[in-house]
Coordinates of N, CA, C and O in Angstrom, one line a residue:
X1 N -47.0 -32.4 -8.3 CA -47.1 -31.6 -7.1 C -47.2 -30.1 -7.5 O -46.4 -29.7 -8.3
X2 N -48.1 -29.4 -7.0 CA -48.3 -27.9 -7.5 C -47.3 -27.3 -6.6 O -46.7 -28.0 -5.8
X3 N -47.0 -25.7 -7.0 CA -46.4 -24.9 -6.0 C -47.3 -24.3 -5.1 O -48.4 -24.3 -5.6
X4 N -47.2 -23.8 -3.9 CA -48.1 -23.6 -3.1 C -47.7 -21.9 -3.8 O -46.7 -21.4 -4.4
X5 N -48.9 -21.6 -3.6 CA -49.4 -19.9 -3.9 C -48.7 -18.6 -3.3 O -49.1 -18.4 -2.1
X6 N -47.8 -17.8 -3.7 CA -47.2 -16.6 -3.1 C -48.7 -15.7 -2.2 O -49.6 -15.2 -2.8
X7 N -48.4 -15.7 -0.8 CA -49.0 -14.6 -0.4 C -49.1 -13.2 -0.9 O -48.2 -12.4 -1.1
X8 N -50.2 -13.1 -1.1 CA -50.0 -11.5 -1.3 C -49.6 -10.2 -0.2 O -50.0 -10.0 1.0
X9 N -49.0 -9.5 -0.8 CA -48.2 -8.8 -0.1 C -49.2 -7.5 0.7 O -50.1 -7.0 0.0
X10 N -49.2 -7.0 2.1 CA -50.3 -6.3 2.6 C -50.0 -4.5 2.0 O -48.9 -4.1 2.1
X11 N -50.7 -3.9 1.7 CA -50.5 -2.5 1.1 C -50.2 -1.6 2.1 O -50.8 -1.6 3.2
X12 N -49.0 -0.5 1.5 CA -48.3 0.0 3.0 C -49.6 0.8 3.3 O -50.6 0.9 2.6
X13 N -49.2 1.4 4.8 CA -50.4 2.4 4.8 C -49.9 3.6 4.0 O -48.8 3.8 3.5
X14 N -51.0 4.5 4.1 CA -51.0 5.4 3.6 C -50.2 6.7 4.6 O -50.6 7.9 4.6
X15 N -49.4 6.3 5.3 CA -48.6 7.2 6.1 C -46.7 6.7 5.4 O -45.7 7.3 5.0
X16 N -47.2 5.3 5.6 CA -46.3 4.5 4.8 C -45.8 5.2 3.6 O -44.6 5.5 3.6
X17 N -46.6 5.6 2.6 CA -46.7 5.4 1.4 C -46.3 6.5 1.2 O -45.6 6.6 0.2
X18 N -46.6 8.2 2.2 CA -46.3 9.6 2.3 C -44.9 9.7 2.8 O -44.3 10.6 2.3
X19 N -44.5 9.0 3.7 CA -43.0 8.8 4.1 C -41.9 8.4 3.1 O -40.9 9.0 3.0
X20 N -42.1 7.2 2.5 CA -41.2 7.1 1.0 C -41.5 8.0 0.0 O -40.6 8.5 -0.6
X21 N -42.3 8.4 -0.3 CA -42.4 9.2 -1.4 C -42.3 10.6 -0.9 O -42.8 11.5 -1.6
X22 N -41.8 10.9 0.2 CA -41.1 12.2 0.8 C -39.4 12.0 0.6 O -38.6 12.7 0.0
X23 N -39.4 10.6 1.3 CA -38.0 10.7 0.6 C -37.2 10.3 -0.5 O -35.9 10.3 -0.6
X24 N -38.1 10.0 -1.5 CA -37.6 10.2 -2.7 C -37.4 11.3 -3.6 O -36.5 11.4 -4.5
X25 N -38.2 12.3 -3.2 CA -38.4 13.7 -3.9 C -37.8 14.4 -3.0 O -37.8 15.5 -3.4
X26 N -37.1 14.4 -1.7 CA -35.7 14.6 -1.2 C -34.5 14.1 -1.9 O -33.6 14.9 -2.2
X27 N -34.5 12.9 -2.1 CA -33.5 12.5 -2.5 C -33.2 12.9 -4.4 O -32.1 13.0 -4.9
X28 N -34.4 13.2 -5.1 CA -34.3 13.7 -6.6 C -34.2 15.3 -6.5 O -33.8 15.9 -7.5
X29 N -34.6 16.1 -5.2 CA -33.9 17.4 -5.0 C -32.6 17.6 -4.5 O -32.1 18.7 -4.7
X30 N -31.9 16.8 -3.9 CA -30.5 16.5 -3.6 C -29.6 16.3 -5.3 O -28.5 16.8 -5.7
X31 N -30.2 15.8 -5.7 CA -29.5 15.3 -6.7 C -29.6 16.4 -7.9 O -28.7 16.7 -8.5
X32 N -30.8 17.0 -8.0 CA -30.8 17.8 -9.2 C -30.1 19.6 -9.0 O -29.8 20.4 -9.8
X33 N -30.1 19.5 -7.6 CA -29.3 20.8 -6.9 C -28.3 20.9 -7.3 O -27.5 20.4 -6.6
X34 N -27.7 21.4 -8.4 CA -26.1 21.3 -9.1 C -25.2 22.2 -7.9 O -24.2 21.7 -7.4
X35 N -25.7 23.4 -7.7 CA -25.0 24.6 -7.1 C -24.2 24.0 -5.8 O -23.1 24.0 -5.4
X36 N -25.5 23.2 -5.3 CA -25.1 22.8 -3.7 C -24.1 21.5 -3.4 O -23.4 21.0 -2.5
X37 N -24.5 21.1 -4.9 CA -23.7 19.6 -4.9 C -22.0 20.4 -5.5 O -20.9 20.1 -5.0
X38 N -22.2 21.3 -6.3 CA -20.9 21.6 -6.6 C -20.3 22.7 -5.4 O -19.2 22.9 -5.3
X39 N -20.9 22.9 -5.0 CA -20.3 23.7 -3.4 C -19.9 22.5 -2.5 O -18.7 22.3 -2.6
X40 N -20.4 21.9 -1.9 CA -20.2 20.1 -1.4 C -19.0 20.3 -2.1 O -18.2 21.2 -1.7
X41 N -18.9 19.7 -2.8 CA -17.7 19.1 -3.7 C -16.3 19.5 -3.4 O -15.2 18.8 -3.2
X42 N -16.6 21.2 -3.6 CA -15.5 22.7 -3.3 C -15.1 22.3 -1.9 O -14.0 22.4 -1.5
X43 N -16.4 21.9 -1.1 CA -15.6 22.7 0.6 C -15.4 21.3 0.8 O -14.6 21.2 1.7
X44 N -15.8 20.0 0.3 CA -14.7 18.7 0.5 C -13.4 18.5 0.2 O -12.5 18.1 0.9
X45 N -13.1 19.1 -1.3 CA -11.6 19.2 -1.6 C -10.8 19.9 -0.9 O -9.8 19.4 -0.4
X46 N -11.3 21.5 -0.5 CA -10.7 22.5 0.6 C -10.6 21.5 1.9 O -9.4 21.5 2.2
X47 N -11.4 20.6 2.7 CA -10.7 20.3 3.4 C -9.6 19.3 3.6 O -8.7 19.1 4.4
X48 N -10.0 18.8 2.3 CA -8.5 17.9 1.6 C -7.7 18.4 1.7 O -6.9 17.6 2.1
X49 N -7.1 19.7 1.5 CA -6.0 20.5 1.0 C -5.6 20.6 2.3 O -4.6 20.1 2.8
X50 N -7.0 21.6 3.1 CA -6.4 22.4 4.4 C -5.5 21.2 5.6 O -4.7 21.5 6.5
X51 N -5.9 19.6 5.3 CA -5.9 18.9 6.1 C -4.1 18.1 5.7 O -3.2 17.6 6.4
X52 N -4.1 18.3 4.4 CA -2.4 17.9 3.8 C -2.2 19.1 2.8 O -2.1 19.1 1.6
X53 N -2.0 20.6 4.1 CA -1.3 21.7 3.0 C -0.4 21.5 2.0 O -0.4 22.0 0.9
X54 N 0.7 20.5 2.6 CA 2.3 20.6 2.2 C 2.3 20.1 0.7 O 2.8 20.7 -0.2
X55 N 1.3 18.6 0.5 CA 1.0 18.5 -0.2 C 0.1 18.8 -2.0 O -0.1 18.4 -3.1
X56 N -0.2 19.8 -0.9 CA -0.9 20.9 -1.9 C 0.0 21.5 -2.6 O 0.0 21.6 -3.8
X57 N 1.1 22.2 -1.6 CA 2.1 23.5 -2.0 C 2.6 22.8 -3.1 O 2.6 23.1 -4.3
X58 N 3.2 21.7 -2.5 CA 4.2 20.9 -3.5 C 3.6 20.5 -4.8 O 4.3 20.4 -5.8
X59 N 1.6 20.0 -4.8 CA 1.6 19.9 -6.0 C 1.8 21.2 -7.1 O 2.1 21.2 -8.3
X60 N 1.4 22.3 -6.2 CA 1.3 23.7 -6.7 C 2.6 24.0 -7.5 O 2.6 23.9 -8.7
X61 N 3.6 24.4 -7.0 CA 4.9 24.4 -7.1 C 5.2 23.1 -8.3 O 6.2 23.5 -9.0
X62 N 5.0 22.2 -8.5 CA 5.5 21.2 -9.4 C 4.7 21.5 -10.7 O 5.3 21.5 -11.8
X63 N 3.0 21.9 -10.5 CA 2.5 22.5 -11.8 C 3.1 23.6 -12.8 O 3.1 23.7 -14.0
X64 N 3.6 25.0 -11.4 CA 4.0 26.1 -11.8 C 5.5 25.8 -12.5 O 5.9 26.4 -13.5
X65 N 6.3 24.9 -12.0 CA 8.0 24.6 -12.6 C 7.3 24.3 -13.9 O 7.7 25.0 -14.8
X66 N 6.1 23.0 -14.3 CA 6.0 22.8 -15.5 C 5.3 23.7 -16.8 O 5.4 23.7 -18.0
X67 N 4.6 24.2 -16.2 CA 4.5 25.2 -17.1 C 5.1 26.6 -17.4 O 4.7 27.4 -18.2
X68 N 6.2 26.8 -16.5 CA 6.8 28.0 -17.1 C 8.0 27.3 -17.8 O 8.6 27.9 -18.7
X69 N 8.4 25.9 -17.5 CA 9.4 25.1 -18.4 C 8.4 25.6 -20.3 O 8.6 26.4 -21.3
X70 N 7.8 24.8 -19.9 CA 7.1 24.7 -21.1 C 6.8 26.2 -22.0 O 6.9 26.5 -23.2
X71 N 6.5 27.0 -20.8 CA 6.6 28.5 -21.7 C 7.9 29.2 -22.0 O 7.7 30.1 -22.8
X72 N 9.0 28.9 -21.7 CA 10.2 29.3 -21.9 C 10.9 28.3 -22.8 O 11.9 28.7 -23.4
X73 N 10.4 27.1 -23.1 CA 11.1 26.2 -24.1 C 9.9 26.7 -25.6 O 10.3 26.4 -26.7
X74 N 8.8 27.2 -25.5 CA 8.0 27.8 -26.8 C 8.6 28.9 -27.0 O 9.1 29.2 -28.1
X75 N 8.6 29.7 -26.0 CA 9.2 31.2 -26.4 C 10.7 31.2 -27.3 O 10.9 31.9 -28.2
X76 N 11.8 29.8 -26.6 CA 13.1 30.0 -27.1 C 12.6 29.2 -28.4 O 13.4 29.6 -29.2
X77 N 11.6 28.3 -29.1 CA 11.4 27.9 -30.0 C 11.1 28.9 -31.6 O 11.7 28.9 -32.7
X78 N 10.0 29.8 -30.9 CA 10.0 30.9 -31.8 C 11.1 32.3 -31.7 O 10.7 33.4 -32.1
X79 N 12.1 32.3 -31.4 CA 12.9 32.9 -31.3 C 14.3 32.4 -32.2 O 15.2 33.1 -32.7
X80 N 14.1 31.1 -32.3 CA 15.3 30.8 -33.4 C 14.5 30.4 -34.4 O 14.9 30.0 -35.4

């Protein structure tokens, strides 16, 4: 028994064919935009923050205890 033959597929039109390939070269200018994507990035985190301040403060405040620990246990290091 043979397999019956795949149709061939009809060719988009050519309006078709202008409309994806618009939005591909959208989509590879999206992507190659570093500035805009790293701005994105900035004003998503910022609204992360602005949206759970407290948790911001507190991470803030938990980094600054650990690094002035750490600078004050170097400093008493070279001092003895």
């Amino acid at each position: 028994m043979t397999e019956p033959q795949p149709q061939p597929q009809p060719e988009p039109s050519v309006a078709e064919q202008r409309a994806a390939l618009a939005s591909t070269v959208d989509a590879l200018q999206r992507k190659v935009d570093v500035p805009a994507r790293a701005k994105a990035g900035a004003r998503h985190e910022l609204d992360k923050v602005r949206q759970q301040p407290r948790g911001a403060v507190a991470a803030g405040l938990v980094s600054a205890f650990v690094a002035a620990y750490f600078v004050v246990r170097q400093r008493r290091r070279r001092s003895h």
